[in-house]
């Protein structure tokens, strides 16, 4: 029997490869309760998220999942695989788009491409990584794209294998 221990963590800066596509699984099926709770907690009273009767009169014919919930979940789905315990900070989003709507009952799947990375000039032991997150529904339709810059730790010498 082995006494080996493996701690779940994200990737160190050095482990992130440009152009690599990371598929994050499992996906997340979005419920009406998820959408209503997030929408009301964030004081977003947009009828498109809360009012079923009104939403039936729109071109979508039903309530939409709050786009801020969509992007939050999209990024959240990547955390375990990429940044759990290795991120220093989010630096910002340069692009966010929602090509198609997400509805109650849809499942959001996420994938991330490392689209840029460089060592920090002002923070030794850290690097700046740009992630391009793409969210797809269960049919493969792109429902969200978010480009995010982060500050990530470089691998400490004691962690080198």
PDB file of N, CA and C in Angstrom, residues 13-118:
ATOM      1  N   UNK A  13       2.269  28.256 -13.585  1.00  0.00           N
ATOM      2  CA  UNK A  13       2.506  29.023 -14.808  1.00  0.00           C
ATOM      3  C   UNK A  13       3.245  28.177 -15.849  1.00  0.00           C
ATOM      4  N   UNK A  14       4.304  27.480 -15.417  1.00  0.00           N
ATOM      5  CA  UNK A  14       5.137  26.704 -16.345  1.00  0.00           C
ATOM      6  C   UNK A  14       4.375  25.544 -16.978  1.00  0.00           C
ATOM      7  N   UNK A  15       3.343  25.061 -16.322  1.00  0.00           N
ATOM      8  CA  UNK A  15       2.592  23.915 -16.831  1.00  0.00           C
ATOM      9  C   UNK A  15       1.545  24.300 -17.879  1.00  0.00           C
ATOM     10  N   UNK A  16       1.253  25.579 -17.986  1.00  0.00           N
ATOM     11  CA  UNK A  16       0.243  26.039 -18.940  1.00  0.00           C
ATOM     12  C   UNK A  16       0.880  26.211 -20.310  1.00  0.00           C
ATOM     13  N   UNK A  17       0.330  25.515 -21.297  1.00  0.00           N
ATOM     14  CA  UNK A  17       0.899  25.516 -22.639  1.00  0.00           C
ATOM     15  C   UNK A  17       0.027  26.335 -23.584  1.00  0.00           C
ATOM     16  N   UNK A  18       0.681  27.239 -24.321  1.00  0.00           N
ATOM     17  CA  UNK A  18      -0.037  28.047 -25.311  1.00  0.00           C
ATOM     18  C   UNK A  18      -0.746  27.144 -26.310  1.00  0.00           C
ATOM     19  N   UNK A  19      -2.000  27.496 -26.621  1.00  0.00           N
ATOM     20  CA  UNK A  19      -2.764  26.770 -27.617  1.00  0.00           C
ATOM     21  C   UNK A  19      -3.440  25.511 -27.119  1.00  0.00           C
ATOM     22  N   UNK A  20      -3.104  25.060 -25.933  1.00  0.00           N
ATOM     23  CA  UNK A  20      -3.726  23.853 -25.402  1.00  0.00           C
ATOM     24  C   UNK A  20      -5.183  24.134 -25.066  1.00  0.00           C
ATOM     25  N   UNK A  21      -6.062  23.193 -25.422  1.00  0.00           N
ATOM     26  CA  UNK A  21      -7.484  23.294 -25.097  1.00  0.00           C
ATOM     27  C   UNK A  21      -7.757  22.376 -23.910  1.00  0.00           C
ATOM     28  N   UNK A  22      -8.234  22.966 -22.833  1.00  0.00           N
ATOM     29  CA  UNK A  22      -8.608  22.214 -21.640  1.00  0.00           C
ATOM     30  C   UNK A  22     -10.122  22.084 -21.626  1.00  0.00           C
ATOM     31  N   UNK A  23     -10.634  20.861 -21.634  1.00  0.00           N
ATOM     32  CA  UNK A  23     -12.072  20.629 -21.554  1.00  0.00           C
ATOM     33  C   UNK A  23     -12.424  20.377 -20.098  1.00  0.00           C
ATOM     34  N   UNK A  24     -13.371  21.153 -19.587  1.00  0.00           N
ATOM     35  CA  UNK A  24     -13.739  21.066 -18.169  1.00  0.00           C
ATOM     36  C   UNK A  24     -15.030  20.258 -18.032  1.00  0.00           C
ATOM     37  N   UNK A  25     -14.940  19.164 -17.309  1.00  0.00           N
ATOM     38  CA  UNK A  25     -16.083  18.303 -17.082  1.00  0.00           C
ATOM     39  C   UNK A  25     -16.154  17.953 -15.608  1.00  0.00           C
ATOM     40  N   UNK A  26     -17.314  17.726 -15.055  1.00  0.00           N
ATOM     41  CA  UNK A  26     -18.594  17.679 -15.735  1.00  0.00           C
ATOM     42  C   UNK A  26     -19.112  19.072 -16.064  1.00  0.00           C
ATOM     43  N   UNK A  27     -20.147  19.111 -16.881  1.00  0.00           N
ATOM     44  CA  UNK A  27     -20.829  20.370 -17.168  1.00  0.00           C
ATOM     45  C   UNK A  27     -21.766  20.719 -16.016  1.00  0.00           C
ATOM     46  N   UNK A  28     -22.533  21.783 -16.215  1.00  0.00           N
ATOM     47  CA  UNK A  28     -23.461  22.241 -15.173  1.00  0.00           C
ATOM     48  C   UNK A  28     -24.815  22.508 -15.813  1.00  0.00           C
ATOM     49  N   UNK A  29     -25.830  21.729 -15.418  1.00  0.00           N
ATOM     50  CA  UNK A  29     -27.185  21.968 -15.893  1.00  0.00           C
ATOM     51  C   UNK A  29     -27.768  23.118 -15.086  1.00  0.00           C
ATOM     52  N   UNK A  30     -28.267  24.122 -15.797  1.00  0.00           N
ATOM     53  CA  UNK A  30     -28.749  25.348 -15.169  1.00  0.00           C
ATOM     54  C   UNK A  30     -30.247  25.218 -14.910  1.00  0.00           C
ATOM     55  N   UNK A  31     -30.643  25.442 -13.670  1.00  0.00           N
ATOM     56  CA  UNK A  31     -32.051  25.324 -13.304  1.00  0.00           C
ATOM     57  C   UNK A  31     -32.704  26.700 -13.188  1.00  0.00           C
ATOM     58  N   UNK A  32     -34.018  26.680 -13.145  1.00  0.00           N
ATOM     59  CA  UNK A  32     -34.773  27.910 -12.910  1.00  0.00           C
ATOM     60  C   UNK A  32     -34.384  28.520 -11.563  1.00  0.00           C
ATOM     61  N   UNK A  33     -34.198  27.665 -10.565  1.00  0.00           N
ATOM     62  CA  UNK A  33     -33.815  28.162  -9.229  1.00  0.00           C
ATOM     63  C   UNK A  33     -32.451  28.851  -9.271  1.00  0.00           C
ATOM     64  N   UNK A  34     -31.489  28.282  -9.992  1.00  0.00           N
ATOM     65  CA  UNK A  34     -30.166  28.911 -10.125  1.00  0.00           C
ATOM     66  C   UNK A  34     -30.313  30.325 -10.674  1.00  0.00           C
ATOM     67  N   UNK A  35     -31.051  30.438 -11.764  1.00  0.00           N
ATOM     68  CA  UNK A  35     -31.205  31.711 -12.453  1.00  0.00           C
ATOM     69  C   UNK A  35     -31.939  32.737 -11.592  1.00  0.00           C
ATOM     70  N   UNK A  36     -33.023  32.314 -10.955  1.00  0.00           N
ATOM     71  CA  UNK A  36     -33.803  33.235 -10.124  1.00  0.00           C
ATOM     72  C   UNK A  36     -32.990  33.695  -8.918  1.00  0.00           C
ATOM     73  N   UNK A  37     -32.304  32.775  -8.259  1.00  0.00           N
ATOM     74  CA  UNK A  37     -31.509  33.138  -7.084  1.00  0.00           C
ATOM     75  C   UNK A  37     -30.400  34.113  -7.455  1.00  0.00           C
ATOM     76  N   UNK A  38     -29.636  33.798  -8.481  1.00  0.00           N
ATOM     77  CA  UNK A  38     -28.536  34.677  -8.886  1.00  0.00           C
ATOM     78  C   UNK A  38     -29.069  36.048  -9.288  1.00  0.00           C
ATOM     79  N   UNK A  39     -30.140  36.062 -10.060  1.00  0.00           N
ATOM     80  CA  UNK A  39     -30.711  37.311 -10.559  1.00  0.00           C
ATOM     81  C   UNK A  39     -31.193  38.193  -9.408  1.00  0.00           C
ATOM     82  N   UNK A  40     -31.870  37.606  -8.441  1.00  0.00           N
ATOM     83  CA  UNK A  40     -32.375  38.408  -7.315  1.00  0.00           C
ATOM     84  C   UNK A  40     -31.257  38.790  -6.346  1.00  0.00           C
ATOM     85  N   UNK A  41     -30.292  37.909  -6.139  1.00  0.00           N
ATOM     86  CA  UNK A  41     -29.179  38.253  -5.250  1.00  0.00           C
ATOM     87  C   UNK A  41     -28.361  39.417  -5.783  1.00  0.00           C
ATOM     88  N   UNK A  42     -28.292  39.552  -7.092  1.00  0.00           N
ATOM     89  CA  UNK A  42     -27.485  40.616  -7.688  1.00  0.00           C
ATOM     90  C   UNK A  42     -28.317  41.842  -8.049  1.00  0.00           C
ATOM     91  N   UNK A  43     -29.577  41.855  -7.611  1.00  0.00           N
ATOM     92  CA  UNK A  43     -30.476  43.010  -7.795  1.00  0.00           C
ATOM     93  C   UNK A  43     -30.742  43.313  -9.265  1.00  0.00           C
ATOM     94  N   UNK A  44     -30.676  42.301 -10.098  1.00  0.00           N
ATOM     95  CA  UNK A  44     -30.934  42.460 -11.524  1.00  0.00           C
ATOM     96  C   UNK A  44     -32.410  42.106 -11.760  1.00  0.00           C
ATOM     97  N   UNK A  45     -33.237  43.106 -11.846  1.00  0.00           N
ATOM     98  CA  UNK A  45     -34.678  42.868 -11.963  1.00  0.00           C
ATOM     99  C   UNK A  45     -35.145  42.772 -13.419  1.00  0.00           C
ATOM    100  N   UNK A  46     -34.244  42.496 -14.331  1.00  0.00           N
ATOM    101  CA  UNK A  46     -34.579  42.378 -15.750  1.00  0.00           C
ATOM    102  C   UNK A  46     -35.670  41.322 -15.947  1.00  0.00           C
ATOM    103  N   UNK A  47     -36.772  41.743 -16.562  1.00  0.00           N
ATOM    104  CA  UNK A  47     -37.911  40.848 -16.784  1.00  0.00           C
ATOM    105  C   UNK A  47     -37.543  39.624 -17.634  1.00  0.00           C
ATOM    106  N   UNK A  48     -36.542  39.748 -18.498  1.00  0.00           N
ATOM    107  CA  UNK A  48     -36.125  38.608 -19.321  1.00  0.00           C
ATOM    108  C   UNK A  48     -35.674  37.410 -18.488  1.00  0.00           C
ATOM    109  N   UNK A  49     -35.282  37.665 -17.228  1.00  0.00           N
ATOM    110  CA  UNK A  49     -34.816  36.593 -16.349  1.00  0.00           C
ATOM    111  C   UNK A  49     -35.874  36.134 -15.365  1.00  0.00           C
ATOM    112  N   UNK A  50     -36.841  37.005 -15.058  1.00  0.00           N
ATOM    113  CA  UNK A  50     -37.762  36.734 -13.954  1.00  0.00           C
ATOM    114  C   UNK A  50     -39.230  36.566 -14.343  1.00  0.00           C
ATOM    115  N   UNK A  51     -39.664  37.171 -15.413  1.00  0.00           N
ATOM    116  CA  UNK A  51     -41.087  37.255 -15.750  1.00  0.00           C
ATOM    117  C   UNK A  51     -41.411  36.328 -16.918  1.00  0.00           C
ATOM    118  N   UNK A  52     -41.969  35.155 -16.607  1.00  0.00           N
ATOM    119  CA  UNK A  52     -42.264  34.162 -17.645  1.00  0.00           C
ATOM    120  C   UNK A  52     -43.269  34.685 -18.660  1.00  0.00           C
ATOM    121  N   UNK A  53     -44.309  35.366 -18.198  1.00  0.00           N
ATOM    122  CA  UNK A  53     -45.334  35.872 -19.120  1.00  0.00           C
ATOM    123  C   UNK A  53     -44.743  36.899 -20.079  1.00  0.00           C
ATOM    124  N   UNK A  54     -43.956  37.831 -19.556  1.00  0.00           N
ATOM    125  CA  UNK A  54     -43.308  38.816 -20.417  1.00  0.00           C
ATOM    126  C   UNK A  54     -42.360  38.124 -21.403  1.00  0.00           C
ATOM    127  N   UNK A  55     -41.555  37.219 -20.897  1.00  0.00           N
ATOM    128  CA  UNK A  55     -40.548  36.559 -21.736  1.00  0.00           C
ATOM    129  C   UNK A  55     -41.169  35.784 -22.886  1.00  0.00           C
ATOM    130  N   UNK A  56     -42.379  35.280 -22.707  1.00  0.00           N
ATOM    131  CA  UNK A  56     -43.068  34.580 -23.795  1.00  0.00           C
ATOM    132  C   UNK A  56     -43.356  35.508 -24.973  1.00  0.00           C
ATOM    133  N   UNK A  57     -43.407  36.822 -24.731  1.00  0.00           N
ATOM    134  CA  UNK A  57     -43.694  37.790 -25.803  1.00  0.00           C
ATOM    135  C   UNK A  57     -42.430  38.256 -26.529  1.00  0.00           C
ATOM    136  N   UNK A  58     -41.267  37.811 -26.089  1.00  0.00           N
ATOM    137  CA  UNK A  58     -40.004  38.214 -26.708  1.00  0.00           C
ATOM    138  C   UNK A  58     -39.656  37.240 -27.824  1.00  0.00           C
ATOM    139  N   UNK A  59     -38.682  37.588 -28.668  1.00  0.00           N
ATOM    140  CA  UNK A  59     -38.270  36.659 -29.739  1.00  0.00           C
ATOM    141  C   UNK A  59     -37.778  35.306 -29.218  1.00  0.00           C
ATOM    142  N   UNK A  60     -37.344  35.244 -27.950  1.00  0.00           N
ATOM    143  CA  UNK A  60     -36.843  33.983 -27.397  1.00  0.00           C
ATOM    144  C   UNK A  60     -37.968  33.082 -26.916  1.00  0.00           C
ATOM    145  N   UNK A  61     -39.135  33.671 -26.578  1.00  0.00           N
ATOM    146  CA  UNK A  61     -40.292  32.896 -26.163  1.00  0.00           C
ATOM    147  C   UNK A  61     -40.220  32.310 -24.769  1.00  0.00           C
ATOM    148  N   UNK A  62     -39.158  32.593 -24.053  1.00  0.00           N
ATOM    149  CA  UNK A  62     -38.985  32.072 -22.692  1.00  0.00           C
ATOM    150  C   UNK A  62     -37.927  32.888 -21.973  1.00  0.00           C
ATOM    151  N   UNK A  63     -37.827  32.662 -20.656  1.00  0.00           N
ATOM    152  CA  UNK A  63     -36.825  33.384 -19.874  1.00  0.00           C
ATOM    153  C   UNK A  63     -35.416  32.970 -20.274  1.00  0.00           C
ATOM    154  N   UNK A  64     -34.515  33.934 -20.213  1.00  0.00           N
ATOM    155  CA  UNK A  64     -33.103  33.692 -20.492  1.00  0.00           C
ATOM    156  C   UNK A  64     -32.349  33.527 -19.179  1.00  0.00           C
ATOM    157  N   UNK A  65     -31.325  32.704 -19.200  1.00  0.00           N
ATOM    158  CA  UNK A  65     -30.426  32.635 -18.047  1.00  0.00           C
ATOM    159  C   UNK A  65     -29.633  33.932 -18.012  1.00  0.00           C
ATOM    160  N   UNK A  66     -29.522  34.511 -16.848  1.00  0.00           N
ATOM    161  CA  UNK A  66     -28.776  35.749 -16.638  1.00  0.00           C
ATOM    162  C   UNK A  66     -27.358  35.574 -17.189  1.00  0.00           C
ATOM    163  N   UNK A  67     -26.950  36.476 -18.068  1.00  0.00           N
ATOM    164  CA  UNK A  67     -25.645  36.327 -18.720  1.00  0.00           C
ATOM    165  C   UNK A  67     -24.487  36.422 -17.730  1.00  0.00           C
ATOM    166  N   UNK A  68     -24.669  37.151 -16.645  1.00  0.00           N
ATOM    167  CA  UNK A  68     -23.604  37.226 -15.637  1.00  0.00           C
ATOM    168  C   UNK A  68     -23.461  35.887 -14.909  1.00  0.00           C
ATOM    169  N   UNK A  69     -24.566  35.182 -14.719  1.00  0.00           N
ATOM    170  CA  UNK A  69     -24.510  33.827 -14.151  1.00  0.00           C
ATOM    171  C   UNK A  69     -23.785  32.907 -15.131  1.00  0.00           C
ATOM    172  N   UNK A  70     -24.098  33.063 -16.419  1.00  0.00           N
ATOM    173  CA  UNK A  70     -23.461  32.235 -17.437  1.00  0.00           C
ATOM    174  C   UNK A  70     -21.948  32.412 -17.422  1.00  0.00           C
ATOM    175  N   UNK A  71     -21.481  33.658 -17.436  1.00  0.00           N
ATOM    176  CA  UNK A  71     -20.025  33.885 -17.473  1.00  0.00           C
ATOM    177  C   UNK A  71     -19.372  33.467 -16.152  1.00  0.00           C
ATOM    178  N   UNK A  72     -20.041  33.685 -15.035  1.00  0.00           N
ATOM    179  CA  UNK A  72     -19.489  33.244 -13.747  1.00  0.00           C
ATOM    180  C   UNK A  72     -19.344  31.731 -13.694  1.00  0.00           C
ATOM    181  N   UNK A  73     -20.345  31.024 -14.185  1.00  0.00           N
ATOM    182  CA  UNK A  73     -20.295  29.563 -14.184  1.00  0.00           C
ATOM    183  C   UNK A  73     -19.255  29.060 -15.179  1.00  0.00           C
ATOM    184  N   UNK A  74     -19.172  29.717 -16.329  1.00  0.00           N
ATOM    185  CA  UNK A  74     -18.161  29.358 -17.335  1.00  0.00           C
ATOM    186  C   UNK A  74     -16.760  29.417 -16.731  1.00  0.00           C
ATOM    187  N   UNK A  75     -16.437  30.511 -16.079  1.00  0.00           N
ATOM    188  CA  UNK A  75     -15.117  30.643 -15.445  1.00  0.00           C
ATOM    189  C   UNK A  75     -14.992  29.644 -14.302  1.00  0.00           C
ATOM    190  N   UNK A  76     -16.034  29.517 -13.502  1.00  0.00           N
ATOM    191  CA  UNK A  76     -16.003  28.595 -12.365  1.00  0.00           C
ATOM    192  C   UNK A  76     -15.722  27.157 -12.766  1.00  0.00           C
ATOM    193  N   UNK A  77     -16.248  26.730 -13.899  1.00  0.00           N
ATOM    194  CA  UNK A  77     -16.015  25.360 -14.359  1.00  0.00           C
ATOM    195  C   UNK A  77     -14.538  25.087 -14.642  1.00  0.00           C
ATOM    196  N   UNK A  78     -13.745  26.139 -14.862  1.00  0.00           N
ATOM    197  CA  UNK A  78     -12.324  25.966 -15.187  1.00  0.00           C
ATOM    198  C   UNK A  78     -11.418  25.925 -13.958  1.00  0.00           C
ATOM    199  N   UNK A  79     -11.928  26.340 -12.820  1.00  0.00           N
ATOM    200  CA  UNK A  79     -11.078  26.558 -11.643  1.00  0.00           C
ATOM    201  C   UNK A  79     -10.322  25.306 -11.208  1.00  0.00           C
ATOM    202  N   UNK A  80     -11.021  24.216 -11.007  1.00  0.00           N
ATOM    203  CA  UNK A  80     -10.367  23.008 -10.482  1.00  0.00           C
ATOM    204  C   UNK A  80      -9.210  22.566 -11.354  1.00  0.00           C
ATOM    205  N   UNK A  81      -9.410  22.605 -12.661  1.00  0.00           N
ATOM    206  CA  UNK A  81      -8.393  22.092 -13.583  1.00  0.00           C
ATOM    207  C   UNK A  81      -7.245  23.071 -13.805  1.00  0.00           C
ATOM    208  N   UNK A  82      -7.521  24.378 -13.729  1.00  0.00           N
ATOM    209  CA  UNK A  82      -6.499  25.345 -14.128  1.00  0.00           C
ATOM    210  C   UNK A  82      -5.930  26.209 -13.003  1.00  0.00           C
ATOM    211  N   UNK A  83      -6.733  26.698 -12.096  1.00  0.00           N
ATOM    212  CA  UNK A  83      -6.243  27.744 -11.191  1.00  0.00           C
ATOM    213  C   UNK A  83      -6.458  27.496  -9.703  1.00  0.00           C
ATOM    214  N   UNK A  84      -6.978  26.342  -9.328  1.00  0.00           N
ATOM    215  CA  UNK A  84      -7.221  26.071  -7.911  1.00  0.00           C
ATOM    216  C   UNK A  84      -5.920  26.137  -7.116  1.00  0.00           C
ATOM    217  N   UNK A  85      -5.781  27.159  -6.299  1.00  0.00           N
ATOM    218  CA  UNK A  85      -4.606  27.290  -5.441  1.00  0.00           C
ATOM    219  C   UNK A  85      -3.367  27.840  -6.123  1.00  0.00           C
ATOM    220  N   UNK A  86      -3.425  28.128  -7.428  1.00  0.00           N
ATOM    221  CA  UNK A  86      -2.256  28.655  -8.133  1.00  0.00           C
ATOM    222  C   UNK A  86      -2.470  30.078  -8.643  1.00  0.00           C
ATOM    223  N   UNK A  87      -3.709  30.538  -8.656  1.00  0.00           N
ATOM    224  CA  UNK A  87      -3.986  31.894  -9.126  1.00  0.00           C
ATOM    225  C   UNK A  87      -3.659  32.896  -8.014  1.00  0.00           C
ATOM    226  N   UNK A  88      -3.149  34.043  -8.406  1.00  0.00           N
ATOM    227  CA  UNK A  88      -2.921  35.139  -7.470  1.00  0.00           C
ATOM    228  C   UNK A  88      -4.098  36.102  -7.540  1.00  0.00           C
ATOM    229  N   UNK A  89      -4.518  36.437  -8.771  1.00  0.00           N
ATOM    230  CA  UNK A  89      -5.617  37.387  -8.942  1.00  0.00           C
ATOM    231  C   UNK A  89      -6.140  37.358 -10.371  1.00  0.00           C
ATOM    232  N   UNK A  90      -7.408  37.702 -10.510  1.00  0.00           N
ATOM    233  CA  UNK A  90      -7.954  38.022 -11.832  1.00  0.00           C
ATOM    234  C   UNK A  90      -7.522  39.440 -12.151  1.00  0.00           C
ATOM    235  N   UNK A  91      -7.041  39.685 -13.353  1.00  0.00           N
ATOM    236  CA  UNK A  91      -6.623  41.024 -13.751  1.00  0.00           C
ATOM    237  C   UNK A  91      -7.679  41.725 -14.590  1.00  0.00           C
ATOM    238  N   UNK A  92      -8.566  40.964 -15.204  1.00  0.00           N
ATOM    239  CA  UNK A  92      -9.646  41.583 -15.956  1.00  0.00           C
ATOM    240  C   UNK A  92     -10.095  40.757 -17.142  1.00  0.00           C
ATOM    241  N   UNK A  93     -11.203  41.209 -17.696  1.00  0.00           N
ATOM    242  CA  UNK A  93     -11.781  40.596 -18.886  1.00  0.00           C
ATOM    243  C   UNK A  93     -11.657  41.601 -20.023  1.00  0.00           C
ATOM    244  N   UNK A  94     -11.158  41.158 -21.169  1.00  0.00           N
ATOM    245  CA  UNK A  94     -11.056  42.074 -22.306  1.00  0.00           C
ATOM    246  C   UNK A  94     -12.196  41.881 -23.285  1.00  0.00           C
ATOM    247  N   UNK A  95     -12.791  40.732 -23.297  1.00  0.00           N
ATOM    248  CA  UNK A  95     -13.908  40.447 -24.195  1.00  0.00           C
ATOM    249  C   UNK A  95     -14.865  39.494 -23.503  1.00  0.00           C
ATOM    250  N   UNK A  96     -16.145  39.769 -23.630  1.00  0.00           N
ATOM    251  CA  UNK A  96     -17.181  38.844 -23.185  1.00  0.00           C
ATOM    252  C   UNK A  96     -18.296  38.937 -24.214  1.00  0.00           C
ATOM    253  N   UNK A  97     -18.738  37.795 -24.729  1.00  0.00           N
ATOM    254  CA  UNK A  97     -19.841  37.805 -25.683  1.00  0.00           C
ATOM    255  C   UNK A  97     -20.735  36.591 -25.445  1.00  0.00           C
ATOM    256  N   UNK A  98     -21.974  36.736 -25.878  1.00  0.00           N
ATOM    257  CA  UNK A  98     -22.981  35.696 -25.710  1.00  0.00           C
ATOM    258  C   UNK A  98     -23.663  35.455 -27.064  1.00  0.00           C
ATOM    259  N   UNK A  99     -23.056  34.630 -27.928  1.00  0.00           N
ATOM    260  CA  UNK A  99     -23.577  34.426 -29.280  1.00  0.00           C
ATOM    261  C   UNK A  99     -24.976  33.817 -29.333  1.00  0.00           C
ATOM    262  N   UNK A 100     -25.328  32.991 -28.361  1.00  0.00           N
ATOM    263  CA  UNK A 100     -26.654  32.370 -28.299  1.00  0.00           C
ATOM    264  C   UNK A 100     -27.098  32.365 -26.844  1.00  0.00           C
ATOM    265  N   UNK A 101     -28.407  32.361 -26.612  1.00  0.00           N
ATOM    266  CA  UNK A 101     -28.894  32.370 -25.234  1.00  0.00           C
ATOM    267  C   UNK A 101     -28.785  31.004 -24.563  1.00  0.00           C
ATOM    268  N   UNK A 102     -28.793  31.047 -23.254  1.00  0.00           N
ATOM    269  CA  UNK A 102     -28.847  29.851 -22.427  1.00  0.00           C
ATOM    270  C   UNK A 102     -30.198  29.876 -21.722  1.00  0.00           C
ATOM    271  N   UNK A 103     -30.882  28.729 -21.679  1.00  0.00           N
ATOM    272  CA  UNK A 103     -32.221  28.634 -21.101  1.00  0.00           C
ATOM    273  C   UNK A 103     -32.220  27.680 -19.903  1.00  0.00           C
ATOM    274  N   UNK A 104     -33.261  27.788 -19.084  1.00  0.00           N
ATOM    275  CA  UNK A 104     -33.432  26.835 -17.976  1.00  0.00           C
ATOM    276  C   UNK A 104     -33.416  25.418 -18.538  1.00  0.00           C
ATOM    277  N   UNK A 105     -32.688  24.537 -17.883  1.00  0.00           N
ATOM    278  CA  UNK A 105     -32.592  23.144 -18.324  1.00  0.00           C
ATOM    279  C   UNK A 105     -31.426  22.866 -19.255  1.00  0.00           C
ATOM    280  N   UNK A 106     -30.784  23.917 -19.775  1.00  0.00           N
ATOM    281  CA  UNK A 106     -29.597  23.703 -20.612  1.00  0.00           C
ATOM    282  C   UNK A 106     -28.411  23.312 -19.739  1.00  0.00           C
ATOM    283  N   UNK A 107     -27.505  22.556 -20.312  1.00  0.00           N
ATOM    284  CA  UNK A 107     -26.267  22.202 -19.625  1.00  0.00           C
ATOM    285  C   UNK A 107     -25.127  22.990 -20.259  1.00  0.00           C
ATOM    286  N   UNK A 108     -24.371  23.657 -19.408  1.00  0.00           N
ATOM    287  CA  UNK A 108     -23.226  24.456 -19.844  1.00  0.00           C
ATOM    288  C   UNK A 108     -21.957  23.622 -19.716  1.00  0.00           C
ATOM    289  N   UNK A 109     -21.236  23.495 -20.826  1.00  0.00           N
ATOM    290  CA  UNK A 109     -19.934  22.841 -20.843  1.00  0.00           C
ATOM    291  C   UNK A 109     -18.890  23.899 -21.155  1.00  0.00           C
ATOM    292  N   UNK A 110     -17.730  23.787 -20.544  1.00  0.00           N
ATOM    293  CA  UNK A 110     -16.691  24.801 -20.694  1.00  0.00           C
ATOM    294  C   UNK A 110     -15.415  24.199 -21.244  1.00  0.00           C
ATOM    295  N   UNK A 111     -14.723  25.026 -22.005  1.00  0.00           N
ATOM    296  CA  UNK A 111     -13.368  24.691 -22.437  1.00  0.00           C
ATOM    297  C   UNK A 111     -12.555  25.976 -22.408  1.00  0.00           C
ATOM    298  N   UNK A 112     -11.268  25.827 -22.203  1.00  0.00           N
ATOM    299  CA  UNK A 112     -10.374  26.976 -22.092  1.00  0.00           C
ATOM    300  C   UNK A 112      -9.149  26.746 -22.947  1.00  0.00           C
ATOM    301  N   UNK A 113      -8.748  27.791 -23.663  1.00  0.00           N
ATOM    302  CA  UNK A 113      -7.497  27.784 -24.415  1.00  0.00           C
ATOM    303  C   UNK A 113      -6.560  28.775 -23.735  1.00  0.00           C
ATOM    304  N   UNK A 114      -5.306  28.372 -23.556  1.00  0.00           N
ATOM    305  CA  UNK A 114      -4.283  29.295 -23.073  1.00  0.00           C
ATOM    306  C   UNK A 114      -3.869  30.102 -24.303  1.00  0.00           C
ATOM    307  N   UNK A 115      -4.328  31.361 -24.375  1.00  0.00           N
ATOM    308  CA  UNK A 115      -4.111  32.147 -25.586  1.00  0.00           C
ATOM    309  C   UNK A 115      -2.896  33.068 -25.505  1.00  0.00           C
ATOM    310  N   UNK A 116      -2.369  33.280 -24.299  1.00  0.00           N
ATOM    311  CA  UNK A 116      -1.150  34.081 -24.159  1.00  0.00           C
ATOM    312  C   UNK A 116      -0.607  33.851 -22.757  1.00  0.00           C
ATOM    313  N   UNK A 117       0.699  34.006 -22.612  1.00  0.00           N
ATOM    314  CA  UNK A 117       1.314  33.957 -21.274  1.00  0.00           C
ATOM    315  C   UNK A 117       2.676  34.606 -21.342  1.00  0.00           C
ATOM    316  N   UNK A 118       3.047  35.219 -20.233  1.00  0.00           N
ATOM    317  CA  UNK A 118       4.374  35.816 -20.109  1.00  0.00           C
ATOM    318  C   UNK A 118       4.700  35.953 -18.634  1.00  0.00           C
TER     319      UNK A 118
END
